[in-house]
Coordinates of C-alpha atoms in Angstrom, one line a residue:
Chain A
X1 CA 82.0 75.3 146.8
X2 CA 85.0 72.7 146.1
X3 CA 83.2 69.7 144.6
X4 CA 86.4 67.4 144.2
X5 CA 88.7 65.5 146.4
X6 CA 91.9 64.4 145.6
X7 CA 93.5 61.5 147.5
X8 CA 96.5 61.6 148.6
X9 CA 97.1 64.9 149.6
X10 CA 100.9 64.3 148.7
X11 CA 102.8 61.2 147.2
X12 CA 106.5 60.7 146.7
X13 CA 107.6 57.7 144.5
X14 CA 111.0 56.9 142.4
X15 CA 111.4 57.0 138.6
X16 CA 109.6 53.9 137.1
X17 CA 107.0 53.5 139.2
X18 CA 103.5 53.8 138.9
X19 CA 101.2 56.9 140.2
X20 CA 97.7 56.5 140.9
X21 CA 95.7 59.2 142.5
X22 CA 92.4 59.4 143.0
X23 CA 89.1 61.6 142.8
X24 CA 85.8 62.2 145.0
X25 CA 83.1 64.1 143.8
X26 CA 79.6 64.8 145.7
X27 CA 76.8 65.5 142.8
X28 CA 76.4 64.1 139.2
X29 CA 78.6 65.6 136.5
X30 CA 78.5 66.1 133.1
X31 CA 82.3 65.4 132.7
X32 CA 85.6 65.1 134.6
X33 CA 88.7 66.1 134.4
X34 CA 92.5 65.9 135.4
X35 CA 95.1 69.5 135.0
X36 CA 98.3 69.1 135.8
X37 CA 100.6 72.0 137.4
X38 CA 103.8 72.4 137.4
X39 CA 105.3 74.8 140.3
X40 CA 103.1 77.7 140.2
X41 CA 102.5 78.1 136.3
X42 CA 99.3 77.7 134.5
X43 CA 97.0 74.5 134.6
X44 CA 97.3 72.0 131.4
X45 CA 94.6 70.0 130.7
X46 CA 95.4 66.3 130.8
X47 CA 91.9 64.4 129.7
X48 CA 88.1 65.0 129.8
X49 CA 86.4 61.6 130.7
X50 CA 82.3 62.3 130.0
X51 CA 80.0 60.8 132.6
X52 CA 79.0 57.8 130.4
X53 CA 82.5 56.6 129.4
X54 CA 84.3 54.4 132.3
X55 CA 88.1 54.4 131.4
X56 CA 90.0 56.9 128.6
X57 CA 93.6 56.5 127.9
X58 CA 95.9 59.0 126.7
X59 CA 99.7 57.9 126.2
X60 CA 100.9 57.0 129.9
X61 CA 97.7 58.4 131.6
X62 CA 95.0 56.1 132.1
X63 CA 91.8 57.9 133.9
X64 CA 88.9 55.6 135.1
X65 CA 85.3 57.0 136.3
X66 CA 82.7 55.2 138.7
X67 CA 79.4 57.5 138.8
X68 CA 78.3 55.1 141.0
X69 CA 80.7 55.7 143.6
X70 CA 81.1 59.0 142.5
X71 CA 85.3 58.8 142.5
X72 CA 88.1 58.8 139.7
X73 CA 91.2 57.4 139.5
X74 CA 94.7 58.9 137.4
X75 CA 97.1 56.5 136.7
X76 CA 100.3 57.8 135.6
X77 CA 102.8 54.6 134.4
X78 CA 106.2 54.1 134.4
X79 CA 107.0 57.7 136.0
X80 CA 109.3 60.3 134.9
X81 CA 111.4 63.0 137.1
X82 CA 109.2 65.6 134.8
X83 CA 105.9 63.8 135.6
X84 CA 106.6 66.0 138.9
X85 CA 103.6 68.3 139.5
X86 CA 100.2 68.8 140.9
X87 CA 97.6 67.3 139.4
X88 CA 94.0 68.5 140.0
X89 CA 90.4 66.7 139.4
X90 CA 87.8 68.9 138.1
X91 CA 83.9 68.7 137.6
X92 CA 81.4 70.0 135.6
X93 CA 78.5 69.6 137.4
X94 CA 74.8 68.7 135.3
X95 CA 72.9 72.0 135.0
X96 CA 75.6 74.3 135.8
X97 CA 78.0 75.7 133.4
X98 CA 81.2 76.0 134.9
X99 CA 84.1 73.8 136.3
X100 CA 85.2 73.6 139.8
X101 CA 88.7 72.4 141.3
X102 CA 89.9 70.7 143.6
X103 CA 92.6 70.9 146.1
X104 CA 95.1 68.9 144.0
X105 CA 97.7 65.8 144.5
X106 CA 101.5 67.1 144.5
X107 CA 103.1 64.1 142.9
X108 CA 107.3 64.1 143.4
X109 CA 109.3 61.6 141.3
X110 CA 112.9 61.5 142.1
X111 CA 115.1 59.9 139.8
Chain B
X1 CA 100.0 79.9 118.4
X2 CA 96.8 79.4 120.8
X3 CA 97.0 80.9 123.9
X4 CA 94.9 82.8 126.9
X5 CA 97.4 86.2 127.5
X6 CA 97.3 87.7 131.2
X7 CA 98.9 90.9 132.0
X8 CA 100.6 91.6 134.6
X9 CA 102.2 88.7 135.7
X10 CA 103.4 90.5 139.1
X11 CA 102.2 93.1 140.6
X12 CA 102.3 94.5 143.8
X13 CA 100.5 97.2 144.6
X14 CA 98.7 98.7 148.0
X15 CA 95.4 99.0 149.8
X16 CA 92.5 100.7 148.2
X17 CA 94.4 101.3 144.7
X18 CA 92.2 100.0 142.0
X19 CA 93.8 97.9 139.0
X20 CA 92.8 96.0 136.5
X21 CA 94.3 92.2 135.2
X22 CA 93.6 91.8 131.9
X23 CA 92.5 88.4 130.0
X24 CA 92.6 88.0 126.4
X25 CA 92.3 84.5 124.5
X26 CA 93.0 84.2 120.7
X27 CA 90.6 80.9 120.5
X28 CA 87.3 82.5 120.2
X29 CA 86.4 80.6 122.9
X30 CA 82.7 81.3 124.7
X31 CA 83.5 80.4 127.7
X32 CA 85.7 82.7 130.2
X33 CA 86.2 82.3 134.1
X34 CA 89.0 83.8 136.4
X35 CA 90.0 81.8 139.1
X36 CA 92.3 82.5 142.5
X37 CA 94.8 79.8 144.0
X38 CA 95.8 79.8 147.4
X39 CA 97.6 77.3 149.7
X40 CA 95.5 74.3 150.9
X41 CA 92.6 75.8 149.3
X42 CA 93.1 75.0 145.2
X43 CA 91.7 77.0 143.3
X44 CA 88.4 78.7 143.8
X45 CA 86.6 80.3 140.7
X46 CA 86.0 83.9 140.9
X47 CA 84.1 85.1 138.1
X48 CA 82.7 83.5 134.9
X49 CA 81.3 84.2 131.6
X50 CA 79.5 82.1 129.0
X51 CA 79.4 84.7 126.2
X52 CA 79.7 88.4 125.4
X53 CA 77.7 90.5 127.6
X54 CA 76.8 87.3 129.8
X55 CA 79.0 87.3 133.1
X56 CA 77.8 85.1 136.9
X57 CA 79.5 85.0 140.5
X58 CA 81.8 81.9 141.3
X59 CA 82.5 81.0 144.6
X60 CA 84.3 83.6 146.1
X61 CA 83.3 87.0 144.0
X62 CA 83.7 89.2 146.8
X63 CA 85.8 92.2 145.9
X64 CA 86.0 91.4 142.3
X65 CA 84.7 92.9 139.3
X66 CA 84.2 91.4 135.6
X67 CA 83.1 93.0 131.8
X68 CA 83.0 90.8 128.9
X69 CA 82.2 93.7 125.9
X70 CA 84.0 91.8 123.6
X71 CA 84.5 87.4 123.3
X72 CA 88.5 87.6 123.3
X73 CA 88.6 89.4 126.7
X74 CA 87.6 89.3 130.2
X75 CA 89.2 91.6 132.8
X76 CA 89.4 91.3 136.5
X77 CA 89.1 94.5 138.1
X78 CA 89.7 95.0 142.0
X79 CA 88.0 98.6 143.0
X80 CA 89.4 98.4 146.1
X81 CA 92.2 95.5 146.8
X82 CA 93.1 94.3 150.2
X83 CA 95.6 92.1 151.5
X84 CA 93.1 89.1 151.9
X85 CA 93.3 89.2 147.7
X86 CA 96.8 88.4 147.6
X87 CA 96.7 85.2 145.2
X88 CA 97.7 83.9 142.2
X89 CA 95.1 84.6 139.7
X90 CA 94.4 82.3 136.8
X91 CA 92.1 83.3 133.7
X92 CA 90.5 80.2 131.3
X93 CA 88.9 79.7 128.5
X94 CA 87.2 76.8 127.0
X95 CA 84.3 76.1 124.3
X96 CA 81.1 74.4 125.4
X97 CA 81.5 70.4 125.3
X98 CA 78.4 68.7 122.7
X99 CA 77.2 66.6 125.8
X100 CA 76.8 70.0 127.6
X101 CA 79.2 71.2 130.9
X102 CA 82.5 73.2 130.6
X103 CA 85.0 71.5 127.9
X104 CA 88.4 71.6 127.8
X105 CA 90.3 74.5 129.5
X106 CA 92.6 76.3 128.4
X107 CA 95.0 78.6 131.1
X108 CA 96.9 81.5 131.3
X109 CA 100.2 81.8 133.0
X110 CA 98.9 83.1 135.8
X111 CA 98.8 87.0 138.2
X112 CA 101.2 86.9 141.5
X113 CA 99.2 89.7 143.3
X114 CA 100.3 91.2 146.1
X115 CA 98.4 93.8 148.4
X116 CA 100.3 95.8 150.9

């Protein structure tokens, strides 16, 4: 079952700009994390944020986590054309040992 | 250079013929899971595997078939494919994380299957 939603489906935005998508889950997790996917090729993983951190940065990507709302956000700053992707959440769930998707945010940055 | 190595990238094949999509990592990872991607449906995991000998069902294991007999492989074998397995497969691999739950993943290209 898909435990993560991303939000928005879609979101189209110039060169510059900032991205922020965002992240839904239903049960607790041990960790989360954002892939990123560019046109059909394999998923790279972005970051792992664990249940007890709140925000982890990594170069332009800035991920937040509220367990109590159960959500995540990815902010990508100051957008480049190759930022253009989609970009999954994904959760490892407590007690189970694997990782499960969700449906993914097709970011387009246009130059 | 560390990498998760799928074979064959394409393939299209017909109803009822058996194959096989091989998975082999070079990490020494545990942790192995195939995956299928469709459109508006992300990716659903098939199959997964915490160690050698040690294989579970995913979400949508229907039609599939997995062995781990050795850590740097886990192939994907479809007895009898049918059209509603045309996908794009992924394989991963990952080590545990220290806090427990499924670390980092690591992906393969991916399997553009097609069933005629």
């Amino acid at each position: 079952s898909q435990q993560g939603e991303e939000d928005p489906q879609a979101l189209s935005i110039q060169e510059g700009e900032n991205a922020t998508m965002n992240c839904s889950y239903k049960t607790s997790i041990n960790n989360l994390q954002w892939y990123r996917q560019n046109s059909g090729r394999g998923l790279v993983h972005l970051i792992l944020i664990r249940s007890n951190e709140r925000e982890k940065h990594s170069g332009r990507l800035r991920v937040t986590l509220d367990t109590s709302k159960k959500s995540s956000s990815l902010l990508i700053t100051a957008s480049r054309a190759a930022d253009t992707a989609s970009y999954f959440c994904a959760t490892a769930l407590i007690g189970y040992s694997t990782l499960t998707f969700g449906k993914g945010t097709m970011l387009l940055v246009s130059p | 250079e560390a990498q998760v190595t799928q074979n064959p990238r394409y393939l299209i094949t017909v109803t009822g013929k058996k194959l096989t999509v091989t998975c082999s990592q070079n990490m020494n990872h545990e942790y192995m899971s195939w995956y299928r991607q469709d459109p508006g449906l992300g990716l659903r995991q098939i199959y997964y595997s915490m160690n050698v000998e040690v294989t579970d069902k995913g979400d949508v294991p229907e039609g599939y078939k997995v062995s781990r007999k050795e850590k740097r492989n886990f192939p994907l074998i479809l007895e009898s494919p049918s059209p509603n397995q045309t996908s794009l497969y992924f394989c991963a691999s990952s080590f545990p994380t220290l806090g427990g739950g499924t670390g980092e993943l690591f992906f393969g290209e991916g399997s553009r299957l097609t069933v005629l």
